[in-house]
XYZ file of C-alpha atoms in Angstrom:
654
model
C -118.368 -166.834 34.713
C -115.244 -165.053 34.039
C -115.059 -164.455 37.685
C -115.605 -168.182 38.274
C -113.179 -169.126 35.857
C -110.214 -166.629 37.196
C -110.659 -167.986 40.391
C -109.941 -171.597 39.059
C -107.070 -170.365 37.296
C -105.395 -169.314 40.368
C -106.272 -172.448 42.281
C -105.159 -173.741 39.662
C -101.559 -172.165 38.857
C -101.470 -172.357 43.119
C -101.876 -176.025 43.052
C -99.100 -176.419 40.671
C -96.491 -175.499 43.164
C -98.547 -178.048 45.300
C -97.918 -180.830 43.020
C -94.400 -180.056 41.940
C -93.518 -180.467 45.684
C -96.255 -183.409 46.423
C -94.603 -184.871 43.532
C -90.524 -184.780 44.950
C -92.286 -185.553 48.545
C -93.391 -188.688 47.252
C -89.963 -189.569 46.041
C -88.000 -189.050 49.019
C -91.197 -191.296 50.763
C -90.501 -194.240 48.680
C -89.237 -196.423 51.263
C -92.238 -195.735 53.984
C -95.647 -197.116 53.309
C -97.392 -195.645 50.209
C -100.577 -194.846 52.282
C -98.232 -191.195 53.960
C -97.853 -189.865 50.182
C -101.031 -190.879 49.458
C -102.178 -188.572 52.097
C -100.693 -185.717 51.096
C -102.411 -185.924 47.355
C -105.566 -184.477 49.749
C -103.777 -181.471 50.257
C -103.219 -180.951 46.370
C -107.328 -182.200 46.255
C -108.097 -179.016 48.798
C -106.087 -176.534 47.035
C -107.600 -177.884 44.248
C -111.133 -177.764 45.170
C -111.647 -175.084 48.193
C -111.842 -171.325 47.048
C -110.554 -170.182 50.499
C -107.773 -170.108 52.289
C -106.578 -170.862 55.644
C -103.327 -168.633 56.586
C -100.558 -169.793 58.869
C -97.301 -168.409 59.410
C -95.837 -172.429 58.477
C -97.224 -172.228 54.855
C -94.219 -172.645 52.202
C -96.892 -171.232 49.180
C -95.414 -168.130 48.059
C -99.188 -166.903 46.559
C -102.887 -167.933 46.459
C -103.654 -165.275 44.102
C -100.777 -165.572 41.329
C -103.382 -163.477 38.687
C -104.531 -160.444 40.754
C -108.093 -159.456 39.382
C -106.971 -156.056 39.685
C -105.562 -156.863 35.793
C -108.405 -158.221 33.946
C -110.306 -154.386 34.098
C -106.640 -152.659 33.396
C -104.548 -152.645 30.307
C -101.724 -154.595 32.113
C -100.967 -158.043 32.339
C -98.319 -159.680 35.054
C -98.613 -162.290 37.333
C -97.973 -162.347 41.452
C -97.073 -165.844 42.164
C -94.648 -164.086 45.103
C -91.129 -165.561 43.782
C -89.562 -162.369 42.262
C -86.924 -165.188 40.484
C -89.890 -166.378 38.654
C -92.537 -163.172 38.343
C -89.555 -160.835 36.689
C -88.362 -162.352 33.423
C -92.200 -163.649 33.275
C -94.252 -160.382 33.219
C -91.126 -158.853 31.367
C -92.310 -161.579 28.874
C -95.918 -161.380 29.110
C -95.060 -157.381 29.248
C -93.580 -157.513 25.793
C -95.494 -159.620 23.327
C -98.656 -158.029 24.931
C -97.599 -155.381 23.639
C -96.519 -156.565 20.300
C -100.132 -157.944 20.163
C -103.003 -156.516 21.697
C -101.875 -152.839 23.324
C -103.474 -151.178 20.481
C -106.604 -153.029 20.861
C -109.629 -151.584 22.280
C -110.304 -151.184 25.783
C -111.607 -153.913 27.324
C -110.058 -156.430 24.628
C -108.494 -158.108 27.584
C -111.453 -158.746 29.639
C -113.255 -160.279 26.375
C -110.041 -162.553 25.817
C -110.795 -163.655 29.504
C -114.172 -163.914 28.874
C -113.542 -166.556 25.910
C -110.990 -168.558 27.579
C -114.032 -168.641 30.382
C -116.480 -169.930 27.880
C -113.583 -172.417 26.100
C -113.018 -173.735 29.742
C -116.767 -174.545 30.891
C -117.231 -176.372 27.031
C -113.963 -177.909 28.253
C -115.518 -178.594 31.955
C -118.824 -179.641 30.771
C -117.222 -182.329 27.849
C -115.288 -184.376 30.358
C -118.064 -184.740 32.761
C -120.523 -185.606 29.677
C -117.664 -188.269 28.357
C -117.290 -189.628 32.115
C -121.229 -190.144 32.407
C -120.694 -191.907 28.900
C -118.149 -194.046 30.493
C -120.569 -194.807 33.516
C -123.275 -195.676 30.939
C -120.822 -197.941 28.992
C -119.519 -199.882 32.816
C -123.389 -200.255 33.128
C -123.919 -202.306 30.567
C -120.902 -204.549 31.051
C -122.874 -205.329 34.752
C -126.169 -206.593 33.234
C -126.805 -210.026 34.577
C -124.558 -209.364 37.901
C -125.953 -211.618 41.039
C -124.366 -210.897 44.341
C -122.431 -213.598 46.064
C -123.505 -215.720 48.598
C -122.611 -214.805 52.098
C -121.088 -211.558 51.365
C -123.357 -208.222 51.614
C -122.889 -205.305 48.484
C -120.392 -207.947 46.973
C -121.702 -208.820 43.118
C -120.638 -211.164 40.413
C -120.448 -209.931 36.864
C -119.672 -211.272 33.443
C -118.199 -208.973 31.325
C -115.720 -207.004 33.914
C -112.580 -207.733 33.561
C -111.340 -207.026 37.078
C -112.610 -205.813 40.340
C -113.659 -202.682 41.235
C -116.293 -200.329 43.710
C -118.875 -198.633 41.679
C -121.275 -196.078 43.566
C -120.840 -192.796 46.070
C -123.628 -193.289 48.452
C -124.039 -197.167 49.173
C -120.944 -198.402 47.435
C -120.626 -202.163 45.937
C -117.961 -204.212 45.256
C -118.102 -205.987 41.663
C -115.929 -209.246 41.033
C -115.292 -211.183 37.601
C -117.469 -213.941 37.998
C -114.287 -216.083 36.762
C -112.275 -214.980 39.350
C -110.941 -218.472 42.125
C -113.014 -218.884 45.674
C -108.711 -218.760 46.904
C -108.279 -215.321 45.295
C -111.725 -213.882 46.741
C -110.223 -213.433 50.678
C -107.676 -210.589 49.944
C -109.480 -209.503 46.611
C -112.447 -208.099 49.016
C -110.560 -207.212 51.239
C -108.393 -205.066 49.064
C -112.229 -203.552 47.827
C -113.457 -203.253 51.378
C -110.616 -201.328 52.727
C -111.010 -198.763 49.567
C -114.608 -198.454 51.012
C -113.404 -198.086 54.755
C -110.954 -195.714 53.996
C -113.234 -193.312 51.990
C -111.475 -194.255 48.498
C -114.869 -194.042 46.237
C -115.532 -190.758 47.914
C -111.770 -189.546 47.033
C -111.642 -190.545 43.743
C -115.047 -188.616 43.096
C -113.119 -185.528 44.213
C -110.119 -185.960 42.310
C -112.462 -187.167 38.909
C -114.358 -183.578 39.668
C -111.036 -181.610 40.270
C -109.460 -182.532 36.931
C -113.238 -181.677 34.991
C -112.635 -178.241 36.387
C -108.691 -177.545 35.658
C -108.831 -180.036 32.664
C -106.355 -177.355 31.131
C -103.615 -178.237 33.681
C -101.271 -180.733 32.677
C -99.952 -181.209 36.007
C -103.548 -182.219 37.547
C -103.775 -184.748 35.091
C -100.302 -185.930 36.357
C -101.412 -185.633 39.726
C -105.013 -188.159 39.262
C -102.232 -190.266 37.832
C -100.153 -190.572 40.314
C -102.587 -190.384 43.325
C -104.769 -192.860 41.519
C -101.137 -195.376 42.291
C -100.419 -194.516 45.385
C -104.303 -195.382 46.515
C -104.205 -198.410 44.987
C -100.540 -199.603 46.255
C -101.593 -198.307 49.718
C -104.373 -200.394 49.926
C -102.448 -203.728 48.285
C -100.387 -203.120 50.874
C -102.931 -202.903 53.404
C -103.686 -206.589 52.355
C -100.643 -207.470 52.722
C -100.659 -206.335 56.178
C -103.323 -207.883 57.130
C -103.264 -211.087 55.474
C -102.344 -214.017 58.355
C -99.857 -215.546 55.592
C -97.614 -214.367 52.873
C -99.857 -214.165 50.059
C -97.044 -211.890 47.884
C -96.508 -214.212 45.001
C -100.822 -215.195 44.635
C -101.346 -211.361 44.743
C -99.123 -210.384 42.025
C -100.445 -213.419 39.891
C -104.037 -212.397 40.820
C -103.044 -208.607 39.589
C -100.960 -209.758 36.323
C -103.611 -211.969 35.140
C -106.748 -209.441 36.035
C -104.791 -207.002 34.033
C -104.812 -209.241 30.524
C -108.774 -208.955 30.204
C -108.635 -204.770 29.316
C -108.620 -201.658 30.951
C -112.305 -200.020 33.029
C -113.862 -197.129 31.071
C -112.655 -193.907 32.537
C -115.328 -192.582 35.013
C -115.914 -190.988 38.391
C -117.455 -193.323 40.305
C -115.690 -196.455 39.141
C -111.606 -197.237 40.029
C -109.393 -200.505 40.372
C -106.919 -201.491 38.156
C -103.757 -199.181 38.614
C -100.933 -199.687 36.724
C -100.560 -203.670 37.292
C -96.506 -203.357 36.511
C -95.274 -200.816 39.559
C -98.478 -202.289 41.613
C -96.827 -206.201 41.422
C -93.001 -204.601 41.756
C -94.629 -202.637 45.066
C -95.833 -206.434 46.341
C -93.385 -208.541 45.276
C -90.427 -206.162 47.435
C -92.771 -205.023 50.417
C -92.118 -206.224 53.954
C -93.186 -204.936 57.264
C -91.645 -201.102 57.487
C -89.678 -200.583 60.348
C -91.793 -198.339 63.542
C -89.054 -195.596 62.839
C -89.295 -195.441 59.433
C -93.519 -194.660 59.949
C -92.901 -192.224 62.444
C -90.609 -190.342 60.336
C -92.819 -190.083 57.690
C -95.724 -189.366 59.643
C -94.018 -186.568 61.042
C -92.740 -185.395 57.065
C -95.975 -185.849 56.115
C -97.679 -183.871 58.855
C -95.383 -181.209 58.394
C -95.815 -180.918 54.774
C -99.838 -180.811 55.103
C -99.463 -178.008 57.200
C -97.155 -176.233 55.032
C -98.928 -176.805 51.660
C -102.869 -176.485 53.126
C -102.121 -173.017 54.145
C -101.216 -169.860 53.265
C -98.725 -166.807 54.421
C -100.111 -164.522 56.769
C -98.053 -162.774 59.309
C -98.866 -159.867 61.949
C -100.040 -157.365 59.752
C -100.709 -153.628 61.629
C -103.923 -152.809 61.058
C -105.392 -156.703 59.504
C -107.617 -158.894 61.561
C -106.066 -162.236 63.442
C -107.079 -164.134 60.541
C -104.424 -162.021 58.384
C -107.286 -160.545 56.383
C -107.205 -157.165 55.294
C -109.483 -154.904 56.591
C -112.252 -153.525 53.546
C -111.451 -150.316 52.271
C -114.145 -147.780 52.621
C -115.980 -146.070 50.064
C -113.976 -143.882 47.422
C -113.625 -140.655 48.811
C -111.812 -137.734 46.798
C -108.969 -136.163 48.832
C -106.445 -133.560 47.794
C -103.269 -134.696 47.489
C -101.396 -134.667 51.217
C -97.531 -134.463 52.177
C -95.181 -136.913 50.733
C -92.260 -138.796 52.126
C -89.353 -139.439 50.032
C -87.663 -142.470 51.338
C -85.344 -143.450 48.509
C -84.957 -141.580 44.745
C -82.240 -143.130 42.603
C -83.071 -140.447 39.463
C -82.751 -137.134 41.937
C -80.511 -138.600 44.288
C -78.204 -141.738 42.975
C -75.386 -140.762 45.751
C -77.393 -141.685 48.277
C -76.602 -145.195 48.854
C -74.815 -147.799 46.419
C -76.840 -149.266 43.532
C -77.091 -152.509 44.862
C -77.343 -151.842 48.607
C -80.520 -151.867 50.332
C -82.532 -149.226 52.595
C -84.432 -149.973 55.480
C -87.770 -147.800 57.376
C -90.252 -147.856 59.598
C -93.206 -145.774 59.561
C -94.954 -144.746 62.770
C -98.646 -146.102 61.380
C -96.800 -150.141 61.430
C -94.358 -149.757 63.741
C -94.237 -153.782 63.824
C -93.328 -153.768 60.189
C -90.339 -152.971 58.090
C -90.021 -151.913 54.965
C -87.186 -152.884 53.063
C -85.923 -151.239 49.508
C -83.397 -153.416 46.877
C -83.246 -152.493 43.451
C -85.613 -155.069 42.307
C -88.310 -154.875 44.444
C -89.956 -153.325 47.745
C -90.790 -155.955 50.570
C -92.520 -155.427 53.824
C -90.788 -157.362 56.625
C -92.187 -158.494 60.167
C -91.287 -160.927 62.969
C -92.886 -163.988 61.022
C -93.925 -163.083 56.648
C -91.527 -161.228 54.605
C -94.510 -159.743 51.803
C -92.951 -158.680 48.437
C -94.805 -155.402 47.975
C -93.317 -153.923 44.347
C -91.390 -155.074 42.049
C -89.105 -153.694 38.782
C -86.111 -153.798 36.648
C -85.349 -151.474 38.751
C -87.157 -149.760 41.130
C -85.968 -146.278 40.567
C -87.962 -144.643 43.753
C -89.871 -145.234 46.898
C -92.525 -142.836 48.800
C -94.983 -142.638 50.902
C -97.792 -140.394 50.733
C -101.314 -140.474 52.248
C -103.638 -140.402 49.171
C -106.870 -141.811 50.057
C -107.306 -139.692 53.471
C -107.630 -142.582 56.002
C -104.372 -141.546 58.144
C -102.248 -144.881 56.821
C -99.489 -143.994 54.113
C -99.875 -145.258 50.982
C -96.450 -146.783 49.136
C -95.554 -145.205 46.024
C -93.069 -146.442 43.129
C -91.407 -145.724 40.203
C -90.483 -149.182 38.294
C -89.129 -149.930 34.880
C -90.696 -152.794 33.031
C -89.740 -154.723 30.137
C -87.015 -156.416 28.245
C -86.684 -155.915 24.558
C -88.925 -152.813 25.103
C -89.019 -151.220 28.308
C -91.183 -148.868 29.685
C -91.277 -146.768 32.896
C -94.739 -146.710 35.251
C -96.135 -146.148 38.451
C -97.187 -148.488 41.475
C -98.852 -148.576 44.436
C -99.109 -150.513 47.578
C -101.616 -149.789 50.022
C -100.306 -152.037 52.701
C -103.222 -151.435 55.056
C -105.661 -153.224 52.636
C -103.192 -155.124 50.684
C -104.565 -153.593 47.555
C -102.013 -152.830 44.348
C -102.363 -150.991 41.741
C -100.571 -149.483 38.263
C -100.628 -146.775 35.856
C -98.872 -147.169 32.618
C -99.737 -146.845 29.329
C -97.493 -149.498 26.950
C -95.835 -147.878 24.338
C -97.731 -144.355 24.139
C -96.574 -143.023 27.362
C -94.129 -143.574 30.660
C -94.622 -142.466 34.104
C -92.258 -141.376 36.877
C -92.364 -139.675 40.452
C -90.912 -136.692 41.841
C -90.949 -134.416 44.760
C -92.235 -130.701 44.660
C -91.831 -129.114 47.686
C -94.383 -131.528 49.966
C -96.371 -133.009 47.397
C -95.767 -136.223 45.213
C -95.875 -135.522 41.527
C -96.656 -137.527 38.470
C -94.815 -136.816 35.244
C -95.849 -138.350 31.992
C -94.202 -138.349 28.830
C -94.890 -139.528 25.517
C -92.962 -142.725 25.131
C -91.308 -142.173 21.631
C -89.679 -138.363 22.026
C -89.993 -138.376 25.830
C -91.454 -135.111 25.998
C -93.261 -134.072 28.795
C -97.256 -134.010 28.233
C -98.596 -133.243 31.482
C -96.833 -133.040 35.426
C -98.812 -132.723 38.516
C -99.595 -133.781 41.731
C -100.702 -137.138 42.054
C -103.809 -138.159 43.073
C -106.103 -141.152 43.442
C -109.445 -141.823 41.533
C -112.069 -144.362 41.605
C -110.136 -146.462 38.960
C -106.720 -146.128 40.215
C -104.026 -142.990 39.555
C -104.028 -139.692 37.669
C -102.289 -136.383 37.510
C -104.676 -134.022 39.514
C -106.487 -131.463 37.021
C -105.739 -128.705 38.519
C -108.263 -126.073 36.344
C -110.863 -124.831 38.545
C -113.705 -126.152 36.270
C -112.085 -129.658 37.577
C -111.833 -129.252 40.773
C -114.866 -126.616 41.609
C -118.153 -128.223 39.253
C -121.464 -127.727 39.944
C -120.614 -123.510 40.462
C -124.534 -121.822 40.372
C -123.948 -117.823 40.851
C -125.907 -114.254 39.529
C -124.614 -111.585 38.599
C -126.120 -108.109 39.886
C -123.570 -105.173 38.213
C -123.732 -101.589 39.692
C -124.266 -99.261 36.886
C -124.264 -95.787 39.086
C -121.010 -93.836 38.246
C -118.005 -95.202 37.134
C -117.839 -98.135 39.790
C -119.536 -100.448 37.954
C -118.562 -103.073 40.613
C -120.806 -106.612 40.484
C -122.055 -108.134 43.499
C -122.072 -112.022 43.645
C -123.956 -114.778 44.896
C -124.918 -118.440 44.699
C -122.753 -121.255 45.428
C -119.515 -122.440 44.350
C -118.502 -126.213 44.545
C -121.840 -126.907 45.776
C -121.012 -124.794 48.438
C -122.978 -121.220 48.777
C -120.827 -118.291 49.030
C -121.776 -116.814 52.741
C -122.688 -113.219 52.446
C -121.833 -113.034 48.736
C -118.604 -111.529 47.013
C -118.102 -108.222 45.002
C -115.215 -107.896 41.896
C -114.257 -104.602 40.884
C -112.976 -103.460 38.193
C -109.275 -102.972 37.159
C -109.800 -99.593 36.982
C -110.657 -99.257 40.806
C -107.393 -101.132 41.698
C -104.724 -100.847 39.737
C -102.578 -103.145 42.020
C -104.891 -105.692 40.165
C -104.364 -105.862 36.596
C -107.757 -108.580 36.075
C -109.697 -107.054 38.681
C -110.042 -107.749 42.796
C -112.593 -109.859 44.668
C -113.465 -109.147 47.873
C -115.647 -112.342 49.871
C -116.469 -113.822 53.011
C -115.018 -117.061 53.902
C -115.610 -119.660 56.764
C -113.482 -120.724 59.350
C -109.862 -121.061 58.650
C -107.995 -123.645 60.849
C -108.627 -121.397 63.826
C -111.764 -120.874 63.945
C -112.046 -117.291 62.297
C -114.341 -116.805 60.051
C -114.050 -112.917 58.179
C -113.873 -111.094 54.669
C -110.766 -112.148 52.096
C -109.358 -110.457 49.336
C -107.978 -112.029 46.314
C -106.867 -111.579 42.786
C -104.564 -112.480 40.185
C -100.987 -112.295 40.508
C -100.632 -111.281 37.237
C -102.637 -111.121 33.631
C -101.626 -115.319 32.859
C -103.903 -115.668 35.371
C -102.188 -118.859 36.545
C -101.962 -118.171 40.540
C -104.359 -116.580 42.831
C -102.923 -114.586 45.829
C -105.216 -114.239 48.932
C -105.081 -111.972 51.524
C -106.818 -111.605 55.142
C -105.332 -107.772 55.257
C -109.429 -106.681 55.819
C -110.127 -109.456 58.043
C -107.016 -108.462 60.268
C -108.433 -104.534 60.090
C -112.022 -105.464 61.455
C -110.996 -107.123 63.723
C -110.338 -105.032 67.711
C -107.363 -105.723 68.513
C -104.324 -103.902 67.530
C -101.669 -104.573 66.198
C -102.789 -107.092 64.142
C -101.305 -109.626 61.502
C -102.417 -110.287 58.412
C -101.545 -113.018 55.395
C -101.145 -112.986 51.936
C -100.893 -116.298 50.121
C -99.944 -116.897 46.822
C -101.474 -120.393 44.850
C -100.551 -122.053 41.600
C -103.470 -123.236 40.100
C -101.174 -125.645 38.362
C -101.044 -128.553 40.645
C -103.018 -126.591 43.158
C -99.719 -125.621 45.948
C -98.950 -122.732 48.126
C -95.610 -121.241 46.778
C -95.811 -117.808 48.940
C -96.906 -117.622 52.699
C -95.952 -114.117 53.912
C -97.293 -112.681 57.582
C -97.811 -108.635 57.961
C -97.922 -105.884 60.195
C -96.888 -108.538 63.047
C -93.720 -108.502 65.511
C -93.530 -111.913 65.666
C -90.614 -111.420 68.331
C -93.069 -109.432 70.206
C -96.490 -110.722 69.470
C -97.472 -114.808 69.398
C -98.988 -114.986 65.929
C -101.562 -117.668 67.256
C -103.599 -114.824 68.952
C -102.521 -111.616 66.579
C -102.542 -112.747 63.250
C -105.990 -113.720 61.711
C -106.393 -115.587 61.463
C -103.814 -117.335 63.640
C -102.684 -120.003 60.794
C -103.790 -120.778 57.140
C -103.558 -124.345 56.339
C -102.582 -125.496 52.818
C -105.662 -126.901 52.153
C -107.645 -124.045 53.003
C -105.407 -121.516 50.933
C -105.554 -123.724 48.171
C -109.562 -123.944 48.619
C -110.200 -120.692 48.922
C -107.714 -119.810 45.964
C -109.678 -121.980 44.025
C -113.485 -120.118 44.609
C -111.990 -116.856 44.087
C -110.257 -117.947 41.004
C -113.746 -119.448 40.113
C -115.679 -115.989 41.353
C -112.443 -113.472 39.007
C -113.216 -115.602 35.812
C -116.575 -115.819 35.928
C -117.142 -112.252 37.370
C -114.747 -110.656 34.450
C -117.003 -112.996 31.994
C -119.485 -110.890 32.968
C -118.178 -107.532 33.174
C -116.294 -107.947 29.136
C -119.933 -109.227 28.048
C -121.746 -106.454 29.461
C -119.223 -103.692 28.442
C -118.905 -105.459 24.803
C -123.296 -105.147 24.710
C -122.918 -101.142 26.004
C -120.299 -100.506 23.129
C -122.402 -102.083 20.458
C -126.071 -100.301 21.753
């Protein structure tokens, strides 16, 4: 029910925009026949009842999802109406008042609020439908004793009704007051039959259903009232046009007389009466419109209908012909890839004037221009201008592929709020048209920066500004986070067995098993510090799978210092065991905090004389391979060292 209510709420908010535009268009069409403004209300009805949308490049509807579904399960309130001038102040207000009221509430508070709102909405809709049923039964009681009108099909006379009306949906009937004069019946029957011929009885039922579904929206009630007036007036005009004589005076007198008998009970299947004052005024002032007026009104209505009944779309690269984004693949963890800095006012304010703008095109989206301004980032195509991110301001913007699909996402640091301002990270995936945000209002601030070629996130205490965490930004199943660089986090599922060589003084440890779910091909050998003084915390030799060029072999590794914050791996043994000479080998240092390569050195190879890809072993080591090897080595170094010192302690006790 919660998801249904969110869908209805988004439809209602979008329709509110349409209602305002139609109401203004109705004023512009006041000199034209009322049937044209009546037709526009059908567009409103479509937006209120149809959960799907029709893409069109001529649409003027800024957004069909003002409240994105992802806000339900996240710790934020915001709207995305597609109009920055509306979004910015409204979101600032929601952010400040949300924090004041519920920021410290337990997780799921907002989802519970929406669930409770859905229950209230359902109860209101049920109450309104129940009231309609009661009204219909009351009207049925007024029809007791009705008699058919002689010579007319589906026309009945009733004694206790104040005015003519149509009742029924599948087989509608016309009910006339018994006291209606015979001279009035011709144009009154023509009026009611025009209703039936045009399908107004069906339109009225659907309109009432829309009111029941959107009862919380006052603009929907206004639309129901105005559409009813236009329906009746357009029907009056049809009667005056078809009658062979001028009946305006008699027709107006009948409307006035019938209005004095009381109003019909409200209901979805019975309609008539309308607003007698405006109807009489419209009838008395009616004259046959000029052809050019009707033609101009028709063109205006067709154009307005196409622009209001459809949603914006454009030739989005990576999207299908209907403008829909492809379905994102199931989440798979990918190590953070290289990032590209686009705009960074936090670190490089000298790059452009503050009130300037920046544009860029990416190879993966060749027909799209991305534009940054201080308050928003948008994607521009030949027929569309789509706002991706907004903020007050947008401090920086980066492109980085963190989900491994080959298409870079857009990441930015933004400020949000007015009385209370917080800093947060926002992401937009243009390929899938998806958005996510990382914020912890009033508790932490988040910002982005570059570290080498990696995109890093910084978490600060909101009150003190002290850094509480920092590291490579990563995508998770639930959003964004700082990559946990600990060995346990990167390599879970480790299963090792140890064999200690107790002969002599060496006490090396042979290791077998698996690390991070991958078996140790050929095992590993750890040697204590006294065997290799250059490695104060132990030395490791292990077989390692293929690197970039498919070469397999042994590598050695050890901690760079006693702080155990970084590991240096070496391919010297791999080069020594090769049949080629001269041969070069690599040493690569990897910082475990963030999992980044800090140094890469090629040894024992004259690069001017010998090509690296032929005489170095391996020919190249990617950052991803180096980090993976370093974390595997760190796990083995830690585990073997723990095993060794535990054994040493046991020997001392015995």
